[in-house]
mmCIF file of C-alpha atoms in Angstrom:
data_model
loop_
_atom_site.group_PDB
_atom_site.id
_atom_site.type_symbol
_atom_site.label_atom_id
_atom_site.label_comp_id
_atom_site.label_asym_id
_atom_site.label_seq_id
_atom_site.Cartn_x
_atom_site.Cartn_y
_atom_site.Cartn_z
ATOM 1 C CA MET A 1099 -33.465 9.787 -19.009
ATOM 2 C CA LEU A 1100 -36.998 8.786 -18.151
ATOM 3 C CA SER A 1101 -37.586 6.997 -14.897
ATOM 4 C CA ASP A 1102 -40.426 6.177 -12.567
ATOM 5 C CA GLU A 1103 -38.105 6.787 -9.623
ATOM 6 C CA PRO A 1104 -38.562 9.965 -7.574
ATOM 7 C CA MET A 1105 -36.223 12.759 -8.551
ATOM 8 C CA SER A 1106 -33.382 13.152 -6.085
ATOM 9 C CA GLU A 1107 -32.444 16.422 -4.417
ATOM 10 C CA ASP A 1108 -29.158 16.295 -6.370
ATOM 11 C CA GLU A 1109 -31.071 16.049 -9.655
ATOM 12 C CA LEU A 1110 -33.267 18.990 -8.689
ATOM 13 C CA ALA A 1111 -30.198 20.993 -7.678
ATOM 14 C CA ALA A 1112 -28.508 20.258 -11.015
ATOM 15 C CA ILE A 1113 -31.616 21.449 -12.892
ATOM 16 C CA GLU A 1114 -31.685 24.606 -10.787
ATOM 17 C CA GLU A 1115 -28.008 25.261 -11.541
ATOM 18 C CA ARG A 1116 -28.572 24.920 -15.291
ATOM 19 C CA THR A 1117 -31.618 27.178 -15.047
ATOM 20 C CA ALA A 1118 -29.733 29.837 -13.115
ATOM 21 C CA ALA A 1119 -26.823 29.765 -15.591
ATOM 22 C CA ALA A 1120 -29.015 30.238 -18.673
ATOM 23 C CA THR A 1121 -29.862 33.641 -20.108
ATOM 24 C CA PRO A 1122 -32.716 35.114 -18.061
ATOM 25 C CA GLY A 1123 -36.207 34.884 -19.490
ATOM 26 C CA PRO A 1124 -38.648 35.304 -20.874
ATOM 27 C CA TRP A 1125 -37.610 33.717 -24.139
ATOM 28 C CA LEU A 1126 -39.889 34.203 -27.127
ATOM 29 C CA ALA A 1127 -40.296 31.935 -30.148
ATOM 30 C CA TRP A 1128 -40.470 33.765 -33.483
ATOM 31 C CA MET A 1129 -41.681 31.503 -36.257
ATOM 32 C CA GLU A 1130 -41.404 32.190 -39.940
ATOM 33 C CA SER A 1131 -44.551 30.043 -40.322
ATOM 34 C CA ARG A 1132 -46.542 32.259 -37.919
ATOM 35 C CA HIS A 1133 -44.999 35.694 -37.952
ATOM 36 C CA GLY A 1134 -43.816 36.024 -41.564
ATOM 37 C CA ILE A 1135 -40.542 37.514 -40.363
ATOM 38 C CA GLY A 1136 -38.826 37.107 -43.730
ATOM 39 C CA GLY A 1137 -36.021 34.852 -42.629
ATOM 40 C CA GLU A 1138 -35.866 31.843 -40.397
ATOM 41 C CA SER A 1139 -37.420 30.917 -37.084
ATOM 42 C CA PHE A 1140 -35.467 31.777 -33.934
ATOM 43 C CA ILE A 1141 -35.723 32.271 -30.185
ATOM 44 C CA GLN A 1142 -35.413 35.811 -28.880
ATOM 45 C CA LEU A 1143 -33.509 35.510 -25.606
ATOM 46 C CA ARG A 1144 -33.651 39.051 -24.290
ATOM 47 C CA PRO A 1145 -36.737 40.820 -25.623
ATOM 48 C CA ASP A 1146 -36.072 43.735 -23.252
ATOM 49 C CA ALA A 1147 -32.457 44.296 -24.387
ATOM 50 C CA PRO A 1148 -31.645 47.175 -26.757
ATOM 51 C CA GLU A 1149 -29.582 44.824 -28.964
ATOM 52 C CA ASP A 1150 -30.501 41.471 -30.486
ATOM 53 C CA HIS A 1151 -29.996 38.295 -28.463
ATOM 54 C CA GLU A 1152 -31.193 35.445 -30.646
ATOM 55 C CA LEU A 1153 -30.804 31.685 -30.669
ATOM 56 C CA TYR A 1154 -31.104 29.869 -33.980
ATOM 57 C CA VAL A 1155 -31.872 26.149 -33.999
ATOM 58 C CA ARG A 1156 -30.843 23.837 -36.816
ATOM 59 C CA ARG A 1157 -32.494 20.477 -37.424
ATOM 60 C CA PHE A 1158 -30.836 17.755 -39.447
ATOM 61 C CA THR A 1159 -32.618 14.609 -40.593
ATOM 62 C CA ALA A 1160 -30.648 11.860 -42.340
ATOM 63 C CA GLY A 1161 -27.749 14.274 -42.706
ATOM 64 C CA HIS A 1162 -29.806 16.964 -44.452
ATOM 65 C CA GLU A 1163 -30.709 20.300 -42.908
ATOM 66 C CA VAL A 1164 -34.454 20.760 -42.529
ATOM 67 C CA LYS A 1165 -35.373 24.222 -43.756
ATOM 68 C CA GLY A 1166 -38.322 26.129 -42.385
ATOM 69 C CA PRO A 1167 -41.074 26.602 -42.184
ATOM 70 C CA ASN A 1168 -41.286 23.115 -40.761
ATOM 71 C CA THR A 1169 -43.838 21.986 -38.166
ATOM 72 C CA ALA A 1170 -41.395 19.670 -36.345
ATOM 73 C CA LEU A 1171 -38.753 22.403 -36.121
ATOM 74 C CA ASP A 1172 -41.389 24.913 -35.006
ATOM 75 C CA ALA A 1173 -42.525 22.535 -32.248
ATOM 76 C CA ASP A 1174 -38.927 22.139 -31.036
ATOM 77 C CA ILE A 1175 -38.353 25.898 -31.023
ATOM 78 C CA ASP A 1176 -41.615 26.443 -29.124
ATOM 79 C CA PHE A 1177 -40.548 23.837 -26.565
ATOM 80 C CA ILE A 1178 -37.052 25.290 -26.070
ATOM 81 C CA ALA A 1179 -38.336 28.848 -25.756
ATOM 82 C CA ALA A 1180 -41.100 27.871 -23.320
ATOM 83 C CA ALA A 1181 -38.711 25.758 -21.234
ATOM 84 C CA ARG A 1182 -37.020 28.942 -19.975
ATOM 85 C CA GLN A 1183 -40.279 29.937 -18.301
ATOM 86 C CA ASP A 1184 -41.631 26.427 -17.632
ATOM 87 C CA VAL A 1185 -38.635 24.876 -15.856
ATOM 88 C CA PRO A 1186 -38.435 27.445 -13.019
ATOM 89 C CA ARG A 1187 -42.190 27.109 -12.459
ATOM 90 C CA LEU A 1188 -41.968 23.309 -12.434
ATOM 91 C CA LEU A 1189 -39.072 23.417 -9.950
ATOM 92 C CA ALA A 1190 -41.067 25.702 -7.675
ATOM 93 C CA GLU A 1191 -44.075 23.371 -7.921
ATOM 94 C CA VAL A 1192 -41.971 20.300 -7.071
ATOM 95 C CA LYS A 1193 -40.584 22.098 -4.011
ATOM 96 C CA ARG A 1194 -44.064 23.264 -2.969
ATOM 97 C CA LEU A 1195 -45.495 19.760 -3.283
ATOM 98 C CA ARG A 1196 -42.570 18.187 -1.426
ATOM 99 C CA THR A 1197 -42.962 20.683 1.391
ATOM 100 C CA ALA A 1198 -46.715 20.028 1.568
ATOM 101 C CA LEU A 1199 -46.104 16.278 1.589
ATOM 102 C CA ALA A 1200 -43.471 16.558 4.317
ATOM 103 C CA HIS A 1201 -45.873 18.610 6.448
ATOM 104 C CA SER A 1202 -48.730 16.160 5.945
ATOM 105 C CA GLU A 1203 -46.486 13.186 6.800
ATOM 106 C CA SER A 1204 -45.231 14.858 9.969
ATOM 107 C CA GLY A 1205 -48.735 15.743 11.067
ATOM 108 C CA SER A 1206 -48.085 19.488 10.988
#
Protein backbone atom coordinates (compact mmCIF):
# COMPACT_ATOMS: atom_id res chain seq x y z
CA MET A 1 0.00 0.00 0.00
CA LEU A 2 1.53 3.27 -1.09
CA SER A 3 0.82 6.33 0.97
CA ASP A 4 2.18 9.80 1.50
CA GLU A 5 1.46 9.45 5.21
CA PRO A 6 4.39 8.93 7.60
CA MET A 7 4.98 5.33 8.52
CA SER A 8 3.72 4.53 12.00
CA GLU A 9 5.81 2.88 14.70
CA ASP A 10 3.46 -0.13 14.44
CA GLU A 11 4.18 -0.43 10.71
CA LEU A 12 7.92 -0.25 11.34
CA ALA A 13 7.62 -2.86 14.08
CA ALA A 14 5.69 -5.20 11.78
CA ILE A 15 8.39 -4.85 9.10
CA GLU A 16 11.07 -5.58 11.70
CA GLU A 17 9.19 -8.68 12.85
CA ARG A 18 8.94 -10.02 9.30
CA THR A 19 12.62 -9.27 8.74
CA ALA A 20 13.66 -11.04 11.93
CA ALA A 21 11.55 -14.10 11.07
CA ALA A 22 13.01 -14.54 7.58
CA THR A 23 16.04 -16.70 6.86
CA PRO A 24 19.16 -14.69 7.74
CA GLY A 25 21.05 -13.06 4.90
CA PRO A 26 22.78 -12.44 2.74
CA TRP A 27 20.61 -13.84 -0.01
CA LEU A 28 22.15 -14.17 -3.46
CA ALA A 29 20.38 -14.13 -6.82
CA TRP A 30 21.59 -16.76 -9.28
CA MET A 31 20.36 -16.08 -12.79
CA GLU A 32 20.38 -18.52 -15.64
CA SER A 33 20.67 -15.46 -17.93
CA ARG A 34 23.85 -14.26 -16.17
CA HIS A 35 25.53 -17.25 -14.62
CA GLY A 36 24.71 -20.03 -17.11
CA ILE A 37 23.91 -22.37 -14.24
CA GLY A 38 22.20 -24.94 -16.47
CA GLY A 39 18.80 -24.86 -14.87
CA GLU A 40 16.58 -22.09 -13.67
CA SER A 41 17.15 -18.88 -11.76
CA PHE A 42 16.87 -19.03 -7.97
CA ILE A 43 17.75 -17.26 -4.74
CA GLN A 44 20.41 -18.85 -2.56
CA LEU A 45 19.28 -18.24 1.02
CA ARG A 46 22.22 -19.53 3.00
CA PRO A 47 25.41 -19.27 0.95
CA ASP A 48 27.45 -20.18 4.04
CA ALA A 49 25.51 -23.39 4.81
CA PRO A 50 27.00 -26.78 3.89
CA GLU A 51 23.69 -27.85 2.30
CA ASP A 52 21.54 -26.08 -0.29
CA HIS A 53 18.95 -23.54 0.85
CA GLU A 54 17.31 -22.23 -2.30
CA LEU A 55 14.16 -20.30 -3.12
CA TYR A 56 12.65 -20.73 -6.57
CA VAL A 57 10.26 -18.09 -7.89
CA ARG A 58 7.57 -18.83 -10.46
CA ARG A 59 5.96 -16.14 -12.58
CA PHE A 60 2.63 -16.64 -14.29
CA THR A 61 1.22 -14.26 -16.88
CA ALA A 62 -2.30 -14.80 -18.22
CA GLY A 63 -2.29 -18.24 -16.63
CA HIS A 64 0.92 -19.37 -18.34
CA GLU A 65 4.20 -19.95 -16.54
CA VAL A 66 6.95 -17.63 -17.76
CA LYS A 67 10.09 -19.68 -18.32
CA GLY A 68 13.54 -18.21 -17.95
CA PRO A 69 15.65 -16.62 -18.88
CA ASN A 70 13.23 -13.75 -18.66
CA THR A 71 14.20 -10.15 -17.86
CA ALA A 72 11.04 -9.44 -15.81
CA LEU A 73 11.51 -12.60 -13.74
CA ASP A 74 15.20 -11.81 -13.30
CA ALA A 75 14.33 -8.31 -12.06
CA ASP A 76 11.87 -9.77 -9.52
CA ILE A 77 14.42 -12.31 -8.28
CA ASP A 78 17.06 -9.58 -7.95
CA PHE A 79 14.61 -7.45 -5.96
CA ILE A 80 13.58 -10.28 -3.61
CA ALA A 81 17.16 -11.37 -2.99
CA ALA A 82 18.37 -7.80 -2.38
CA ALA A 83 15.42 -7.04 -0.08
CA ARG A 84 16.93 -9.34 2.58
CA GLN A 85 19.90 -6.99 2.83
CA ASP A 86 18.11 -3.75 1.89
CA VAL A 87 15.19 -3.86 4.34
CA PRO A 88 17.30 -4.04 7.53
CA ARG A 89 19.46 -1.17 6.26
CA LEU A 90 16.39 0.91 5.39
CA LEU A 91 14.87 0.25 8.83
CA ALA A 92 18.10 1.35 10.49
CA GLU A 93 18.17 4.50 8.34
CA VAL A 94 14.55 5.37 9.21
CA LYS A 95 15.35 4.99 12.91
CA ARG A 96 18.53 7.06 12.57
CA LEU A 97 16.70 9.85 10.75
CA ARG A 98 13.82 9.83 13.23
CA THR A 99 16.25 10.06 16.12
CA ALA A 100 18.12 12.92 14.44
CA LEU A 101 14.84 14.72 13.75
CA ALA A 102 13.65 14.26 17.33
CA HIS A 103 16.94 15.68 18.63
CA SER A 104 16.80 18.67 16.30
CA GLU A 105 13.17 19.39 17.25
CA SER A 106 13.96 19.23 20.96
CA GLY A 107 16.95 21.50 20.58
CA SER A 108 19.42 18.88 21.77
